[in-house]
Amino acid sequence: MIDWKTDSWRKFPIKQVPEYSNISNVALVEKELSIRPPLVFAEEARRLRKRMADVAEGKAFLLQGGDCAESFAEHNANNIRDSFRVLLQMAVVLTFGSALPVIKIGRLAGQYSKPRSSPFEVINDVSLPSYRGDMVNDMLFDEEARKPDPERLLKVYDKSAATLNLLRAFAGGGMADLTKLHEWNLEFVRGTKAAEKYKELAAKITSSLEFMKACGMTPENTPQLRETEFYTSHEGLLLNYEEALTRKDTITEEKGWFATSAHMLWIGDRTRDIDEAHVEYMRGIANPIGLKCGPSTNPDDLLRLIERLNPLNQSGRLTLIARMGSSEIQKKLKPLITAVKKSGLIVGWCCDPMHGNTVKASSGFKTRKMDDIMTEVKGFFEVHKEMDTIPGGVHFEMTGQNVTECVGGVYEVNESNLADRYHTHCDPRLNATQSLELAFLLADLLSENRKGLNKEIAAVS
Ligand code: TRP
Ligand code: MN
């Protein structure tokens, strides 16, 4: 990598970072982080890059999801378990619908910082620094609480290590066992239409598993039935944290630098300027990375960015995460796909139907409508079909908690009951029922794709 160092980003203009009052404390924290063990291992990140290459080539489907922002207050075993369960449920529905491996990546174990549209928040004429996630300051509207505190970076490391430890235990220790798929259904989802559909699907899978057992394949002797690969990701926003955890891979031949705070990092829509710090840092790490593309993304700029971030044109290195909004998706995504297709650059395409669809309800709550989310997902598939390219995956904000943050869905959250259980530290998330409904919609879209493909194959042979 030409002229790149783990700290070369420091010479570039940077957006969305906190202003700490005591810089020497920041340096001490960075030093402390830099001697802590990595959270993930280079080989794992490299394996995910291979999986993402499968996503880009249509041989696997990506499911990326989790909190908008994790928080210290809600960091506990039950929340981690429930998010994991919902992701497993969605994954099994998608695996069944697509007949493809589903690559599971959590927005978990590190997603503690948030870019904000304004550096200040004003309430009743009082102006304080905006809340930028627990990694930076406290959500409470109070002068002391809103002061950025570098010690929080160490706390994020500790919390992320604990989350990741539990996720690894779940993924490999029996929770993901396919014979237990009934247990992933959360209490409050029971009785809904989505839960009924899930029960039907679970019965089909169970009978397939019984058939396989009769043939001699059981979870005891076939780890693929018992375990799953589960990866972590977050927006790489606070680059001093990322730099301190960037480590050289000394074990394998491809001796690169890896971000070890997570398997995958993404660049946000607000920090994707080609001449700025975030792009500079990300171009040098060897992890698979994501790039959020909002409606303001210009096709030519995008091509320059792709070349900068993936100069070797490696499959699996870069995934574009489109977040256009339900009314813009058709119009805005097509020119980007056209340009990329023409250029011969290799990327994976993923749909984030959340961030382009945030609206303010009359009650003042930020919310998202299930209808808009579904429309954007459908639009994403339609555009790819038209362009003959690959709709590789989805990126959601969801939680295993029974929240009322997004409106709509069969469980019918409406604007008047948003206040019942509105707990998010940032954007409105899908609850477990809404997540499952979306998974079924996706499964339908994916199985239609598969039928289309089978017809094509039949026509050729
Ligand atoms: N190992 C396979 C996979 O991860 C099958 C599997 C096991 C699975 N447990 C799962 C799939 C849970 C989805 C959900 O894809
Ligand atoms: Mn968000």
Coordinates of C-alpha atoms and ligand atoms in Angstrom, one line a residue:
M1 CA 0.0 0.0 0.0
I2 CA 1.7 3.2 -1.2
D3 CA 2.4 5.9 1.4
W4 CA 0.0 4.5 3.9
K5 CA 0.6 4.1 7.6
T6 CA -1.8 3.3 10.4
D7 CA -1.7 7.0 11.3
S8 CA -1.5 8.6 7.9
W9 CA -5.2 9.6 8.2
R10 CA -4.1 12.2 10.8
K11 CA -2.8 14.5 8.1
F12 CA -6.2 14.7 6.4
P13 CA -9.2 16.8 7.1
I14 CA -11.7 14.9 9.2
K15 CA -15.4 15.1 10.0
Q16 CA -17.6 13.8 12.8
V17 CA -15.0 13.5 15.5
P18 CA -15.4 14.8 19.1
E19 CA -13.3 17.7 20.4
Y20 CA -11.7 16.5 23.6
S21 CA -10.7 19.2 26.1
N22 CA -7.7 17.3 27.5
I23 CA -5.6 15.9 24.6
S24 CA -3.0 14.3 26.8
N25 CA -5.7 12.0 28.3
V26 CA -6.6 11.0 24.7
A27 CA -3.0 10.0 24.0
L28 CA -2.8 7.9 27.2
V29 CA -6.0 6.1 26.2
E30 CA -4.7 5.4 22.7
K31 CA -1.4 4.1 24.1
E32 CA -3.4 1.8 26.5
L33 CA -5.5 0.5 23.6
S34 CA -2.5 -0.2 21.4
I35 CA -1.1 -2.7 23.8
R36 CA -4.4 -4.6 24.3
P37 CA -5.0 -7.8 22.5
P38 CA -6.8 -7.7 19.2
L39 CA -10.6 -8.5 19.4
V40 CA -10.5 -10.4 16.1
F41 CA -7.8 -12.3 14.3
A42 CA -6.5 -11.5 10.7
E43 CA -7.4 -14.9 9.4
E44 CA -11.0 -14.4 10.4
A45 CA -11.2 -11.1 8.5
R46 CA -9.6 -12.8 5.5
R47 CA -12.2 -15.6 5.7
L48 CA -15.0 -13.0 5.7
R49 CA -13.5 -11.4 2.7
K50 CA -13.8 -14.7 0.9
R51 CA -17.4 -14.9 2.0
M52 CA -18.1 -11.4 0.8
A53 CA -16.6 -12.4 -2.6
D54 CA -19.3 -15.1 -2.7
V55 CA -21.8 -12.4 -1.9
A56 CA -20.6 -10.2 -4.8
E57 CA -20.8 -13.2 -7.1
G58 CA -24.2 -14.3 -6.1
K59 CA -23.1 -17.4 -4.4
A60 CA -24.1 -16.3 -0.9
F61 CA -26.5 -13.7 0.6
L62 CA -25.4 -11.1 3.2
L63 CA -27.5 -10.5 6.3
Q64 CA -26.0 -7.6 8.3
G65 CA -28.0 -6.3 11.3
G66 CA -28.1 -5.0 14.8
D67 CA -28.5 -1.9 16.8
C68 CA -28.3 1.6 15.3
A69 CA -26.1 2.4 18.3
E70 CA -25.2 0.0 21.1
S71 CA -25.3 1.5 24.6
F72 CA -23.6 0.8 27.9
A73 CA -26.9 0.8 29.7
E74 CA -28.3 -1.9 27.5
H75 CA -25.2 -4.0 27.4
N76 CA -26.3 -7.3 29.0
A77 CA -26.5 -11.0 28.2
N78 CA -30.2 -11.1 27.5
N79 CA -30.1 -8.3 24.9
I80 CA -27.1 -9.9 23.1
R81 CA -28.8 -13.3 23.2
D82 CA -32.1 -11.9 21.8
S83 CA -30.4 -10.0 19.0
F84 CA -28.5 -13.1 18.1
R85 CA -31.6 -15.2 18.1
V86 CA -33.5 -12.8 15.8
L87 CA -30.6 -12.8 13.4
L88 CA -30.5 -16.6 13.4
Q89 CA -34.2 -16.7 12.7
M90 CA -33.9 -14.3 9.8
A91 CA -30.9 -16.2 8.5
V92 CA -32.6 -19.5 8.6
V93 CA -35.6 -18.1 6.7
L94 CA -33.3 -16.5 4.1
T95 CA -31.2 -19.7 3.8
F96 CA -34.4 -21.6 3.1
G97 CA -35.7 -19.1 0.6
S98 CA -32.6 -18.5 -1.3
A99 CA -31.0 -22.0 -1.1
L100 CA -27.7 -20.1 -0.6
P101 CA -25.4 -19.7 2.4
V102 CA -26.3 -16.6 4.4
I103 CA -23.3 -14.6 5.7
K104 CA -24.3 -13.3 9.1
I105 CA -22.7 -10.1 10.3
G106 CA -23.8 -8.2 13.5
R107 CA -23.8 -4.4 13.9
L108 CA -22.6 -5.5 17.3
A109 CA -19.6 -5.6 19.6
G110 CA -18.3 -2.1 18.6
Q111 CA -21.2 0.0 17.2
Y112 CA -21.0 2.7 19.8
S113 CA -20.5 5.9 17.9
K114 CA -22.8 8.0 15.7
P115 CA -22.2 10.7 13.1
R116 CA -24.6 13.6 13.7
S117 CA -26.2 16.1 11.4
S118 CA -25.4 18.9 13.8
P119 CA -22.6 19.3 16.3
F120 CA -25.0 21.0 18.8
E121 CA -28.4 20.2 20.1
V122 CA -30.6 23.0 21.3
I123 CA -33.4 22.5 23.8
N124 CA -35.2 25.5 25.3
D125 CA -32.5 27.8 24.2
V126 CA -29.8 25.7 25.8
S127 CA -27.2 24.5 23.4
L128 CA -25.0 21.5 24.2
P129 CA -22.7 19.2 22.1
S130 CA -24.8 16.6 20.4
Y131 CA -24.8 13.0 21.7
R132 CA -22.3 11.1 19.5
G133 CA -22.8 7.6 21.0
D134 CA -21.6 6.1 24.3
M135 CA -18.1 5.9 22.8
V136 CA -18.0 9.7 23.0
N137 CA -20.4 11.1 25.6
D138 CA -23.6 10.5 27.5
M139 CA -27.1 10.9 26.0
L140 CA -28.4 12.9 29.0
F141 CA -29.0 16.5 28.1
D142 CA -26.6 18.0 30.7
E143 CA -23.4 19.9 30.3
E144 CA -21.1 17.5 32.1
A145 CA -22.7 14.4 30.5
R146 CA -22.3 15.8 27.0
K147 CA -18.5 16.4 27.4
P148 CA -16.6 14.0 25.3
D149 CA -14.6 11.6 27.5
P150 CA -11.7 9.6 26.1
E151 CA -12.0 6.9 28.9
R152 CA -15.1 5.8 27.0
L153 CA -12.9 4.3 24.3
L154 CA -11.5 1.8 26.8
K155 CA -15.0 1.0 28.0
V156 CA -16.1 0.3 24.4
Y157 CA -13.2 -2.1 24.1
D158 CA -14.2 -3.9 27.3
K159 CA -17.8 -4.1 26.4
S160 CA -17.1 -5.2 22.8
A161 CA -14.7 -7.9 24.1
A162 CA -17.4 -9.2 26.3
T163 CA -20.1 -9.1 23.6
L164 CA -17.8 -10.9 21.1
N165 CA -17.0 -13.5 23.6
L166 CA -20.6 -14.3 24.2
L167 CA -21.4 -14.3 20.4
R168 CA -18.6 -16.7 19.8
A169 CA -19.9 -19.0 22.5
F170 CA -23.4 -18.8 21.1
A171 CA -22.3 -19.4 17.5
G172 CA -20.1 -22.4 18.3
G173 CA -21.5 -23.7 21.6
G174 CA -24.9 -25.0 20.6
M175 CA -27.2 -22.0 20.4
A176 CA -27.1 -22.1 16.6
D177 CA -27.9 -25.8 16.4
L178 CA -30.5 -26.2 13.6
T179 CA -32.4 -28.8 15.7
K180 CA -33.1 -26.0 18.2
L181 CA -34.6 -23.6 15.7
H182 CA -38.0 -23.5 17.6
E183 CA -36.1 -22.0 20.6
W184 CA -35.1 -18.9 18.6
N185 CA -38.7 -17.7 18.5
L186 CA -39.0 -15.0 21.1
E187 CA -41.9 -15.0 23.6
F188 CA -43.6 -11.8 22.3
V189 CA -43.5 -12.9 18.6
R190 CA -45.6 -15.9 19.3
G191 CA -49.1 -15.9 17.9
T192 CA -48.3 -13.4 15.1
K193 CA -48.6 -14.3 11.5
A194 CA -44.8 -14.1 11.1
A195 CA -44.5 -16.6 13.9
E196 CA -47.0 -19.0 12.3
K197 CA -45.0 -18.9 9.1
Y198 CA -41.8 -19.5 11.0
K199 CA -43.4 -22.5 12.7
E200 CA -44.3 -24.0 9.3
L201 CA -40.8 -23.4 8.0
A202 CA -39.3 -24.9 11.1
A203 CA -41.4 -28.0 10.7
K204 CA -40.1 -28.5 7.1
I205 CA -36.5 -28.1 8.2
T206 CA -37.1 -30.4 11.1
S207 CA -38.3 -33.1 8.8
S208 CA -35.3 -32.6 6.5
L209 CA -33.1 -33.0 9.6
E210 CA -34.9 -36.2 10.5
F211 CA -34.2 -37.5 7.1
M212 CA -30.6 -36.6 7.3
K213 CA -30.3 -38.2 10.8
A214 CA -31.7 -41.4 9.3
C215 CA -28.9 -41.1 6.7
G216 CA -26.3 -40.8 9.5
M217 CA -25.8 -37.0 9.6
T218 CA -26.5 -35.5 13.0
P219 CA -25.5 -32.3 14.8
E220 CA -23.1 -34.4 16.8
N221 CA -21.1 -35.7 13.8
T222 CA -21.8 -32.8 11.4
P223 CA -20.6 -29.4 12.8
Q224 CA -22.3 -27.5 9.9
L225 CA -25.7 -28.4 11.4
R226 CA -24.6 -27.3 14.9
E227 CA -22.5 -24.2 14.4
T228 CA -22.6 -21.0 12.4
E229 CA -20.0 -18.4 11.4
F230 CA -20.9 -15.1 13.0
Y231 CA -19.0 -11.9 12.2
T232 CA -19.0 -8.4 13.7
S233 CA -19.0 -5.0 12.2
H234 CA -19.4 -1.3 13.0
E235 CA -19.0 2.1 11.4
G236 CA -15.3 3.0 11.6
L237 CA -15.9 6.5 12.8
L238 CA -13.4 7.1 15.6
L239 CA -10.1 6.6 13.8
N240 CA -7.9 6.9 16.9
Y241 CA -9.7 3.9 18.3
E242 CA -9.3 2.0 15.0
E243 CA -5.7 3.0 14.6
A244 CA -4.8 1.7 18.1
L245 CA -6.3 -1.7 17.2
T246 CA -4.8 -1.9 13.8
R247 CA -2.3 -4.7 13.8
K248 CA 0.1 -6.3 11.4
D249 CA -0.7 -9.8 10.3
T250 CA 2.5 -11.7 11.1
I251 CA 1.3 -15.2 10.7
T252 CA 0.3 -15.7 7.0
E253 CA 2.1 -14.8 3.9
E254 CA -0.1 -11.9 2.9
K255 CA 1.4 -9.6 5.5
G256 CA -1.1 -6.7 5.7
W257 CA -2.5 -4.5 8.3
F258 CA -5.8 -5.5 9.8
A259 CA -8.4 -3.6 11.8
T260 CA -8.9 -5.9 14.7
S261 CA -11.8 -4.1 16.4
A262 CA -14.2 -6.0 14.2
H263 CA -14.2 -8.3 11.1
M264 CA -15.7 -5.6 8.9
L265 CA -15.8 -1.8 9.1
W266 CA -17.8 0.5 7.0
I267 CA -17.5 4.2 6.0
G268 CA -20.6 6.3 6.7
D269 CA -22.4 8.4 4.1
R270 CA -21.3 11.5 5.9
T271 CA -17.5 10.7 5.9
R272 CA -16.9 9.2 2.5
D273 CA -15.1 12.2 1.0
I274 CA -12.2 10.8 -1.1
D275 CA -9.7 13.5 0.2
E276 CA -10.5 13.0 3.9
A277 CA -9.3 10.9 6.8
H278 CA -11.8 8.1 6.9
V279 CA -11.2 7.0 3.3
E280 CA -7.4 7.4 3.9
Y281 CA -7.5 5.0 6.9
M282 CA -9.8 2.5 5.3
R283 CA -7.8 2.2 2.1
G284 CA -4.9 0.7 4.0
I285 CA -6.5 -2.1 6.0
A286 CA -7.0 -5.5 4.5
N287 CA -10.4 -6.3 6.1
P288 CA -13.5 -6.5 4.0
I289 CA -15.1 -3.0 4.1
G290 CA -18.4 -1.4 3.4
L291 CA -19.2 2.0 1.9
K292 CA -22.6 3.6 2.5
C293 CA -24.0 5.3 -0.5
G294 CA -26.8 7.8 0.0
P295 CA -28.8 9.7 -2.7
S296 CA -26.1 12.4 -3.0
T297 CA -23.6 9.8 -4.3
N298 CA -22.3 10.9 -7.8
P299 CA -21.4 8.0 -10.1
D300 CA -18.0 9.4 -11.1
D301 CA -17.1 10.1 -7.5
L302 CA -18.1 6.6 -6.7
L303 CA -15.8 5.1 -9.3
R304 CA -12.8 7.1 -7.9
L305 CA -13.7 6.0 -4.4
I306 CA -13.9 2.3 -5.4
E307 CA -10.5 2.6 -7.1
R308 CA -9.0 4.2 -4.0
L309 CA -10.5 1.7 -1.6
N310 CA -9.9 -1.4 -3.7
P311 CA -6.9 -0.7 -6.0
L312 CA -6.3 -4.4 -6.7
N313 CA -9.9 -4.9 -7.7
Q314 CA -10.3 -7.8 -5.3
S315 CA -13.6 -9.5 -5.1
G316 CA -15.0 -9.4 -1.5
R317 CA -13.0 -6.4 -0.4
L318 CA -15.7 -3.7 -1.0
T319 CA -19.4 -3.8 -0.5
L320 CA -21.5 -0.8 -1.4
I321 CA -24.4 -0.3 1.0
A322 CA -27.1 1.7 -0.8
R323 CA -29.4 3.8 1.5
M324 CA -31.4 5.8 -0.9
G325 CA -34.9 5.9 0.5
S326 CA -38.0 4.2 -0.8
S327 CA -38.9 7.0 -3.3
E328 CA -35.4 7.4 -4.6
I329 CA -34.1 3.9 -4.9
Q330 CA -35.1 3.3 -8.5
K331 CA -33.8 6.7 -9.7
K332 CA -30.6 6.9 -7.7
L333 CA -29.3 3.3 -7.7
K334 CA -29.5 2.7 -11.4
P335 CA -26.9 5.3 -12.5
L336 CA -24.5 3.9 -9.8
I337 CA -24.9 0.3 -11.0
T338 CA -24.6 1.4 -14.6
A339 CA -21.3 3.2 -13.9
V340 CA -19.8 0.4 -11.9
K341 CA -20.9 -2.3 -14.4
K342 CA -19.3 -0.4 -17.2
S343 CA -16.0 0.1 -15.3
G344 CA -15.4 -3.5 -14.6
L345 CA -14.8 -2.8 -11.0
I346 CA -15.8 -5.6 -8.6
V347 CA -18.1 -4.7 -5.7
G348 CA -20.9 -6.4 -3.7
W349 CA -24.3 -4.6 -3.5
C350 CA -26.2 -4.4 -0.3
C351 CA -29.4 -2.6 0.6
D352 CA -29.9 -0.6 3.7
P353 CA -33.6 0.2 3.7
M354 CA -33.5 2.0 7.1
H355 CA -31.5 5.2 6.8
G356 CA -33.2 6.7 3.8
N357 CA -36.6 6.2 5.4
T358 CA -36.4 8.0 8.7
V359 CA -39.3 10.4 9.3
K360 CA -40.6 12.4 12.2
A361 CA -44.0 11.3 13.6
S362 CA -46.4 13.9 14.7
S363 CA -45.6 13.0 18.3
G364 CA -42.0 14.1 17.6
F365 CA -40.5 10.6 17.6
K366 CA -38.2 9.6 14.8
T367 CA -39.6 6.6 13.1
R368 CA -39.6 4.5 10.0
K369 CA -42.5 2.8 8.2
M370 CA -42.5 -0.9 7.5
D371 CA -44.1 -0.1 4.1
D372 CA -41.3 2.2 3.1
I373 CA -38.6 -0.3 4.2
M374 CA -40.3 -3.0 2.2
T375 CA -40.7 -0.8 -0.8
E376 CA -37.0 0.1 -0.8
V377 CA -36.0 -3.6 -0.5
K378 CA -38.3 -4.5 -3.4
G379 CA -37.0 -1.6 -5.4
F380 CA -33.4 -2.8 -4.8
F381 CA -34.2 -6.2 -6.2
E382 CA -36.1 -4.8 -9.1
V383 CA -33.2 -2.5 -10.2
H384 CA -30.8 -5.4 -10.0
K385 CA -33.0 -7.6 -12.0
E386 CA -33.3 -4.9 -14.7
M387 CA -29.6 -4.4 -14.7
D388 CA -28.8 -8.1 -14.6
T389 CA -26.6 -7.6 -11.5
I390 CA -26.6 -9.2 -8.1
P391 CA -28.7 -8.0 -5.1
G392 CA -26.2 -9.4 -2.6
G393 CA -27.6 -8.6 0.8
V394 CA -29.3 -6.4 3.3
H395 CA -28.3 -4.2 6.2
F396 CA -30.9 -3.6 9.0
E397 CA -31.2 -1.8 12.3
M398 CA -33.1 -4.2 14.5
T399 CA -33.2 -5.6 18.0
G400 CA -34.4 -8.7 19.8
Q401 CA -36.3 -6.4 22.3
N402 CA -40.0 -5.9 22.0
V403 CA -39.7 -2.2 21.1
T404 CA -42.1 0.1 19.3
E405 CA -39.9 2.3 17.2
C406 CA -40.8 1.5 13.6
V407 CA -44.5 1.7 12.6
G408 CA -46.5 -0.9 10.7
G409 CA -46.2 -4.6 10.3
V410 CA -48.8 -7.2 11.3
Y411 CA -48.1 -6.6 15.0
E412 CA -49.3 -3.1 14.1
V413 CA -47.3 -0.5 15.9
N414 CA -48.8 2.9 15.0
E415 CA -47.8 6.4 15.6
S416 CA -49.9 6.7 18.8
N417 CA -48.2 3.8 20.5
L418 CA -44.6 4.7 19.5
A419 CA -44.1 6.0 23.0
D420 CA -44.9 2.6 24.7
R421 CA -41.4 1.1 24.3
Y422 CA -39.2 3.6 22.5
H423 CA -35.7 2.8 23.8
T424 CA -33.3 3.4 20.9
H425 CA -30.2 5.4 21.6
C426 CA -30.3 6.7 18.1
D427 CA -32.4 5.6 15.1
P428 CA -35.6 3.5 15.3
R429 CA -35.1 -0.2 15.0
L430 CA -37.2 -3.1 13.8
N431 CA -38.5 -5.3 16.6
A432 CA -38.3 -9.1 16.4
T433 CA -41.7 -9.5 14.7
Q434 CA -41.0 -6.8 12.1
S435 CA -37.5 -8.4 11.4
L436 CA -39.1 -11.7 10.9
E437 CA -41.7 -10.3 8.5
L438 CA -39.0 -8.7 6.5
A439 CA -37.0 -11.9 6.4
F440 CA -40.1 -13.6 4.8
L441 CA -40.5 -10.8 2.2
L442 CA -36.8 -11.2 1.4
A443 CA -37.1 -15.0 1.2
D444 CA -39.9 -14.5 -1.4
L445 CA -37.8 -12.2 -3.4
L446 CA -34.8 -14.5 -3.3
S447 CA -36.8 -17.6 -4.2
E448 CA -38.3 -15.7 -7.2
N449 CA -34.8 -14.9 -8.2
R450 CA -33.9 -18.6 -7.9
K451 CA -36.9 -19.7 -10.0
G452 CA -35.8 -17.2 -12.7
L453 CA -32.3 -18.6 -12.6
N454 CA -33.5 -22.2 -12.8
K455 CA -35.6 -21.3 -15.9
E456 CA -32.6 -19.8 -17.5
I457 CA -30.5 -22.9 -16.8
A458 CA -33.3 -25.1 -18.1
A459 CA -33.4 -23.0 -21.3
V460 CA -29.7 -23.4 -21.9
S461 CA -29.5 -27.1 -21.3
Ligands
TRP1 N1 -23.8 -23.8 9.4 C1 -24.8 -23.4 8.4 C2 -24.8 -21.9 8.4 O1 -24.3 -21.2 9.3 C3 -26.1 -23.9 8.8 C4 -26.7 -23.4 10.1 C5 -26.5 -23.9 11.3 C6 -27.5 -22.3 10.2 N2 -27.1 -23.1 12.2 C7 -27.8 -22.1 11.6 C8 -28.1 -21.4 9.3 C9 -28.6 -21.0 12.0 C10 -28.9 -20.3 9.7 C11 -29.1 -20.2 11.1 O2 -25.3 -21.3 7.4
MN2 MN -28.7 4.4 12.3

